Short mmCIF file of C-alpha atoms in Angstrom, two decimals:
data_model
loop_
_atom_site.label_atom_id
_atom_site.label_comp_id
_atom_site.label_asym_id
_atom_site.label_seq_id
_atom_site.Cartn_x
_atom_site.Cartn_y
_atom_site.Cartn_z
CA UNK A 1387 24.64 -41.18 -25.98
CA UNK A 1388 27.76 -40.83 -28.15
CA UNK A 1389 27.77 -39.54 -31.73
CA UNK A 1390 28.94 -42.97 -32.94
CA UNK A 1391 26.07 -44.74 -31.14
CA UNK A 1392 23.61 -42.29 -32.71
CA UNK A 1393 24.97 -43.03 -36.16
CA UNK A 1394 24.62 -46.75 -35.51
CA UNK A 1395 21.01 -46.17 -34.42
CA UNK A 1396 20.35 -44.31 -37.67
CA UNK A 1397 21.59 -47.33 -39.60
CA UNK A 1398 19.02 -49.51 -37.87
CA UNK A 1399 16.11 -47.10 -38.19
CA UNK A 1400 16.62 -45.61 -41.64
CA UNK A 1401 16.41 -48.68 -43.81
CA UNK A 1402 13.12 -50.49 -44.44
CA UNK A 1403 13.09 -54.26 -44.18
CA UNK A 1404 14.99 -55.90 -47.06
CA UNK A 1405 13.49 -58.30 -49.53
CA UNK A 1406 13.88 -62.02 -49.00
CA UNK A 1407 17.40 -63.14 -49.79
CA UNK A 1408 18.14 -63.61 -53.47
CA UNK A 1409 21.27 -64.24 -55.45
CA UNK A 1410 21.60 -60.80 -57.02
CA UNK A 1411 19.51 -57.86 -58.16
CA UNK A 1412 20.12 -54.61 -59.97
CA UNK A 1413 19.43 -51.26 -58.33
CA UNK A 1414 19.64 -47.63 -59.33
CA UNK A 1415 21.48 -45.75 -56.60
CA UNK A 1416 22.51 -42.25 -55.67
CA UNK A 1417 24.89 -41.08 -52.95
CA UNK A 1418 25.26 -38.13 -50.60
CA UNK A 1419 28.30 -37.74 -48.37
CA UNK A 1420 28.05 -35.72 -45.15
CA UNK A 1421 31.79 -34.93 -45.18
CA UNK A 1422 34.84 -36.57 -46.68
CA UNK A 1423 36.99 -38.73 -44.40
CA UNK A 1424 40.66 -39.56 -45.10
CA UNK A 1425 40.23 -38.04 -48.57
CA UNK A 1426 38.08 -41.01 -49.65
CA UNK A 1427 35.94 -39.43 -52.40
CA UNK A 1428 34.84 -42.50 -54.35
CA UNK A 1429 33.97 -46.12 -53.72
CA UNK A 1430 33.06 -49.11 -55.90
CA UNK A 1431 30.23 -51.61 -56.31
CA UNK A 1432 29.69 -54.56 -58.67
CA UNK A 1433 28.52 -53.19 -62.02
CA UNK A 1434 25.03 -53.88 -63.31
CA UNK A 1435 26.36 -55.25 -66.59
CA UNK A 1436 29.57 -56.81 -67.81
CA UNK A 1437 31.14 -57.80 -64.51
CA UNK A 1438 33.81 -55.79 -62.73
CA UNK A 1439 33.17 -52.71 -60.63
CA UNK A 1440 31.45 -49.40 -61.22
CA UNK A 1441 32.75 -46.19 -59.65
CA UNK A 1442 30.51 -44.59 -57.02
CA UNK A 1443 31.38 -40.90 -56.39
CA UNK A 1444 30.85 -39.26 -53.00
CA UNK A 1445 29.77 -35.62 -53.27
CA UNK A 1446 29.35 -33.50 -50.16
CA UNK A 1447 27.06 -30.71 -51.39
CA UNK A 1448 24.93 -32.37 -54.06
CA UNK A 1449 23.51 -35.80 -54.79
CA UNK A 1450 25.35 -37.98 -57.26
CA UNK A 1451 23.73 -38.78 -60.59
CA UNK A 1452 21.94 -42.15 -60.69
CA UNK A 1453 24.21 -45.19 -61.01
CA UNK A 1454 23.23 -48.73 -61.87
CA UNK A 1455 24.87 -51.49 -59.85
CA UNK A 1456 24.29 -54.99 -58.51
CA UNK A 1457 23.76 -56.09 -54.90
CA UNK A 1458 23.85 -59.66 -53.66
CA UNK A 1459 21.54 -61.16 -51.02
CA UNK A 1460 20.06 -57.67 -50.56
CA UNK A 1461 23.31 -56.33 -49.12
CA UNK A 1462 25.70 -53.69 -50.39
CA UNK A 1463 29.36 -53.61 -49.45
CA UNK A 1464 31.23 -50.66 -50.96
CA UNK A 1465 34.80 -51.47 -51.96
CA UNK A 1466 37.51 -48.96 -51.07
CA UNK A 1467 39.63 -49.72 -54.12
CA UNK A 1468 39.16 -50.78 -57.73
CA UNK A 1469 42.27 -52.96 -57.50
CA UNK A 1470 41.43 -56.69 -57.43
CA UNK A 1471 42.15 -58.19 -53.99
CA UNK A 1472 45.11 -60.41 -53.28
CA UNK A 1473 44.10 -64.05 -53.84
CA UNK A 1474 42.83 -65.55 -50.61
CA UNK A 1475 42.28 -62.17 -48.95
CA UNK A 1476 39.03 -60.18 -48.77
CA UNK A 1477 38.86 -56.90 -50.66
CA UNK A 1478 39.02 -53.79 -48.42
CA UNK A 1479 35.42 -52.64 -48.08
CA UNK A 1480 32.95 -50.90 -45.80
CA UNK A 1481 30.79 -53.25 -43.71
CA UNK A 1482 27.82 -54.59 -45.67
CA UNK A 1483 24.45 -52.91 -45.12
CA UNK A 1484 20.93 -54.11 -45.88
CA UNK A 1485 19.45 -52.63 -49.05
CA UNK A 1486 15.79 -51.50 -48.90
CA UNK A 1487 13.18 -53.31 -50.98
CA UNK A 1488 13.22 -50.64 -53.67
CA UNK A 1489 14.65 -50.45 -57.17
CA UNK A 1490 15.93 -46.95 -56.29
CA UNK A 1491 18.16 -46.45 -53.24
CA UNK A 1492 19.87 -43.41 -51.73
CA UNK A 1493 23.01 -44.12 -49.71
CA UNK A 1494 23.99 -41.52 -47.12
CA UNK A 1495 27.64 -41.67 -46.02
CA UNK A 1496 28.41 -40.44 -42.49
CA UNK A 1497 31.82 -40.12 -40.79
CA UNK A 1498 32.86 -43.18 -38.77
CA UNK A 1499 35.18 -41.72 -36.09
CA UNK A 1500 38.25 -43.74 -35.16
CA UNK A 1501 37.82 -46.35 -37.91
CA UNK A 1502 40.39 -45.66 -40.66
CA UNK A 1503 39.74 -49.06 -42.23
CA UNK A 1504 36.03 -48.17 -42.54
CA UNK A 1505 35.88 -44.35 -42.80
CA UNK A 1506 32.11 -44.18 -43.37
CA UNK A 1507 28.92 -45.49 -41.90
CA UNK A 1508 26.38 -46.10 -44.64
CA UNK A 1509 22.69 -45.30 -44.24
CA UNK A 1510 20.56 -46.75 -47.06
CA UNK A 1511 17.15 -45.26 -47.80
CA UNK A 1512 14.43 -46.14 -50.30
CA UNK A 1513 14.64 -43.45 -52.98
CA UNK A 1514 11.43 -44.10 -54.92
CA UNK A 1515 8.72 -41.44 -54.82
CA UNK A 1516 6.25 -43.62 -52.92
CA UNK A 1517 8.74 -43.87 -50.02
CA UNK A 1518 10.07 -40.30 -50.28
CA UNK A 1519 7.44 -38.21 -52.11
CA UNK A 1520 8.22 -35.09 -54.10
CA UNK A 1521 7.50 -31.92 -52.14
CA UNK A 1522 8.38 -33.44 -48.76
CA UNK A 1523 11.33 -33.02 -46.41
CA UNK A 1524 13.23 -35.93 -44.88
CA UNK A 1525 14.46 -34.80 -41.45
CA UNK A 1526 17.34 -36.75 -39.87
CA UNK A 1527 18.42 -36.13 -36.27
CA UNK A 1528 22.02 -37.05 -35.39
CA UNK A 1529 22.03 -35.25 -32.03
CA UNK A 1530 21.51 -36.80 -28.56
CA UNK A 1531 18.25 -34.93 -27.90
CA UNK A 1532 14.85 -34.34 -29.48
CA UNK A 1533 14.65 -31.63 -32.12
CA UNK A 1534 11.55 -29.93 -33.51
CA UNK A 1535 11.11 -28.66 -37.04
CA UNK A 1536 8.83 -25.62 -37.34
CA UNK A 1537 8.21 -25.28 -41.07
CA UNK A 1538 5.66 -22.74 -42.28
CA UNK A 1539 2.24 -23.62 -40.90
CA UNK A 1540 3.69 -26.78 -39.35
CA UNK A 1541 4.91 -24.90 -36.29
CA UNK A 1542 4.54 -24.80 -32.49
CA UNK A 1543 2.06 -27.53 -31.52
CA UNK A 1544 2.03 -28.63 -35.17
CA UNK A 1545 5.84 -28.75 -35.38
CA UNK A 1546 7.44 -32.07 -36.28
CA UNK A 1547 9.36 -33.79 -33.48
CA UNK A 1548 12.34 -35.95 -34.46
CA UNK A 1549 13.92 -38.14 -31.80
CA UNK A 1550 17.65 -38.89 -31.47
CA UNK A 1551 18.90 -41.05 -34.33
CA UNK A 1552 15.52 -41.01 -36.08
CA UNK A 1553 14.21 -39.99 -39.49
CA UNK A 1554 10.82 -38.36 -40.19
CA UNK A 1555 9.17 -37.44 -43.48
CA UNK A 1556 7.54 -33.99 -43.20
CA UNK A 1557 4.69 -33.22 -45.57
CA UNK A 1558 4.80 -30.33 -48.03
CA UNK A 1559 4.44 -26.82 -46.61
CA UNK A 1560 1.54 -24.83 -48.10
CA UNK A 1561 1.96 -21.42 -46.44
CA UNK A 1562 4.53 -19.73 -48.70
CA UNK A 1563 5.31 -16.27 -50.05
CA UNK A 1564 5.38 -15.18 -53.70
CA UNK A 1565 8.80 -16.85 -54.07
CA UNK A 1566 7.51 -20.16 -52.69
CA UNK A 1567 9.53 -19.56 -49.53
CA UNK A 1568 8.52 -20.33 -45.96
CA UNK A 1569 10.01 -19.77 -42.52
CA UNK A 1570 12.09 -22.74 -41.36
CA UNK A 1571 13.13 -23.03 -37.73
CA UNK A 1572 14.73 -25.92 -35.87
CA UNK A 1573 14.62 -26.13 -32.08
CA UNK A 1574 16.61 -28.24 -29.61
CA UNK A 1575 15.00 -29.75 -26.50
CA UNK A 1576 16.96 -28.36 -23.55
CA UNK A 1577 14.57 -29.69 -20.88
CA UNK A 1578 11.47 -31.88 -21.05
CA UNK A 1579 9.06 -30.15 -23.46
CA UNK A 1580 11.22 -27.00 -23.47
CA UNK A 1581 12.72 -26.11 -26.84
CA UNK A 1582 15.33 -23.50 -27.78
CA UNK A 1583 15.61 -22.24 -31.34
CA UNK A 1584 19.09 -22.60 -32.85
CA UNK A 1585 18.35 -22.37 -36.57
CA UNK A 1586 16.25 -19.84 -38.50
CA UNK A 1587 16.15 -19.57 -42.27
CA UNK A 1588 13.86 -19.64 -45.30
CA UNK A 1589 13.40 -22.76 -47.37
CA UNK A 1590 11.59 -23.28 -50.68
CA UNK A 1591 8.46 -25.36 -51.10
CA UNK A 1592 8.48 -26.80 -54.62
CA UNK A 1593 6.20 -29.66 -55.65
CA UNK A 1594 8.82 -31.14 -57.99
CA UNK A 1595 11.68 -31.48 -55.52
CA UNK A 1596 12.47 -33.10 -52.19
CA UNK A 1597 14.72 -31.95 -49.34
CA UNK A 1598 16.91 -33.74 -46.82
CA UNK A 1599 17.66 -31.86 -43.60
CA UNK A 1600 20.32 -33.30 -41.27
CA UNK A 1601 20.68 -32.00 -37.71
CA UNK A 1602 24.04 -32.77 -36.13
CA UNK A 1603 26.41 -31.60 -33.40
CA UNK A 1604 29.07 -29.34 -34.87
CA UNK A 1605 32.46 -30.79 -33.82
CA UNK A 1606 34.01 -27.33 -33.36
CA UNK A 1607 31.26 -25.31 -31.65
CA UNK A 1608 29.72 -28.36 -29.92
CA UNK A 1609 26.35 -26.85 -30.81
CA UNK A 1610 23.58 -28.29 -33.00
CA UNK A 1611 23.62 -27.31 -36.67
CA UNK A 1612 21.60 -28.06 -39.81
CA UNK A 1613 22.60 -29.08 -43.32
CA UNK A 1614 19.91 -28.81 -46.00
CA UNK A 1615 20.17 -30.63 -49.34
CA UNK A 1616 17.71 -29.86 -52.14
CA UNK A 1617 16.89 -32.83 -54.34
CA UNK A 1618 15.53 -32.07 -57.80
CA UNK A 1619 14.47 -34.82 -60.23
CA UNK A 1620 17.29 -36.37 -62.24
CA UNK A 1621 17.27 -38.02 -65.67
CA UNK A 1622 17.11 -41.79 -65.94
CA UNK A 1623 20.62 -43.33 -65.83
CA UNK A 1624 22.28 -44.86 -68.85
CA UNK A 1625 23.25 -48.52 -68.35
CA UNK A 1626 26.39 -48.58 -66.22
CA UNK A 1627 29.47 -50.29 -67.59
CA UNK A 1628 32.27 -51.73 -65.51
CA UNK A 1629 35.12 -49.29 -64.99
CA UNK A 1630 37.39 -51.50 -62.97
CA UNK A 1631 38.13 -55.15 -62.51
CA UNK A 1632 36.17 -56.30 -65.61
CA UNK A 1633 37.23 -58.83 -68.21
#
């Protein structure tokens, strides 16, 4: 299974079913970019108020602050430029993706190899606390094999298996040291039911934050690797105003 096919599978599996089609609705969104492609570091969506477009930044190490925007028919298509399109021609944009039935949405941007006109694949996820509770870890597997997360007491036969292209929410770890740290290991299935550890670290268990852990194949070493992103609560967003294309 190729890396591109795995990313496409993630797109299908990560997003909950959308709401019934409607003309337009406002959402609060955040973004996280796995790595920048072709130096594209910001995109644009229709603003929540006032028409025009609102700028959507793509950060690679932290989550963006919340942004208010509008989606139509429960789909989001991120524009590559704030410049109005030539009359009669569609605006350059990433392919539209279904938006989960949530007022809060996290968009994960993954590299889209060999597609300069669409440098990212977009994975939308419900970002409300009922879908992604505080204290939990969202584990995403972008490798072609099963991986197992051994986190604190959730280890060995209690470890959490994540299949290729799938996402699993792992409950909060309770066995921690005086610094709220726990042992975190990730193992790669090298043969049926045989796992080899390739990652060993210490993570923090904090009831007022969430984590996203992405397992992927490093393009240089060709070995599995892990990126961990800590997600602390953010303040409510101010109403977004159009920054481009407005009247």
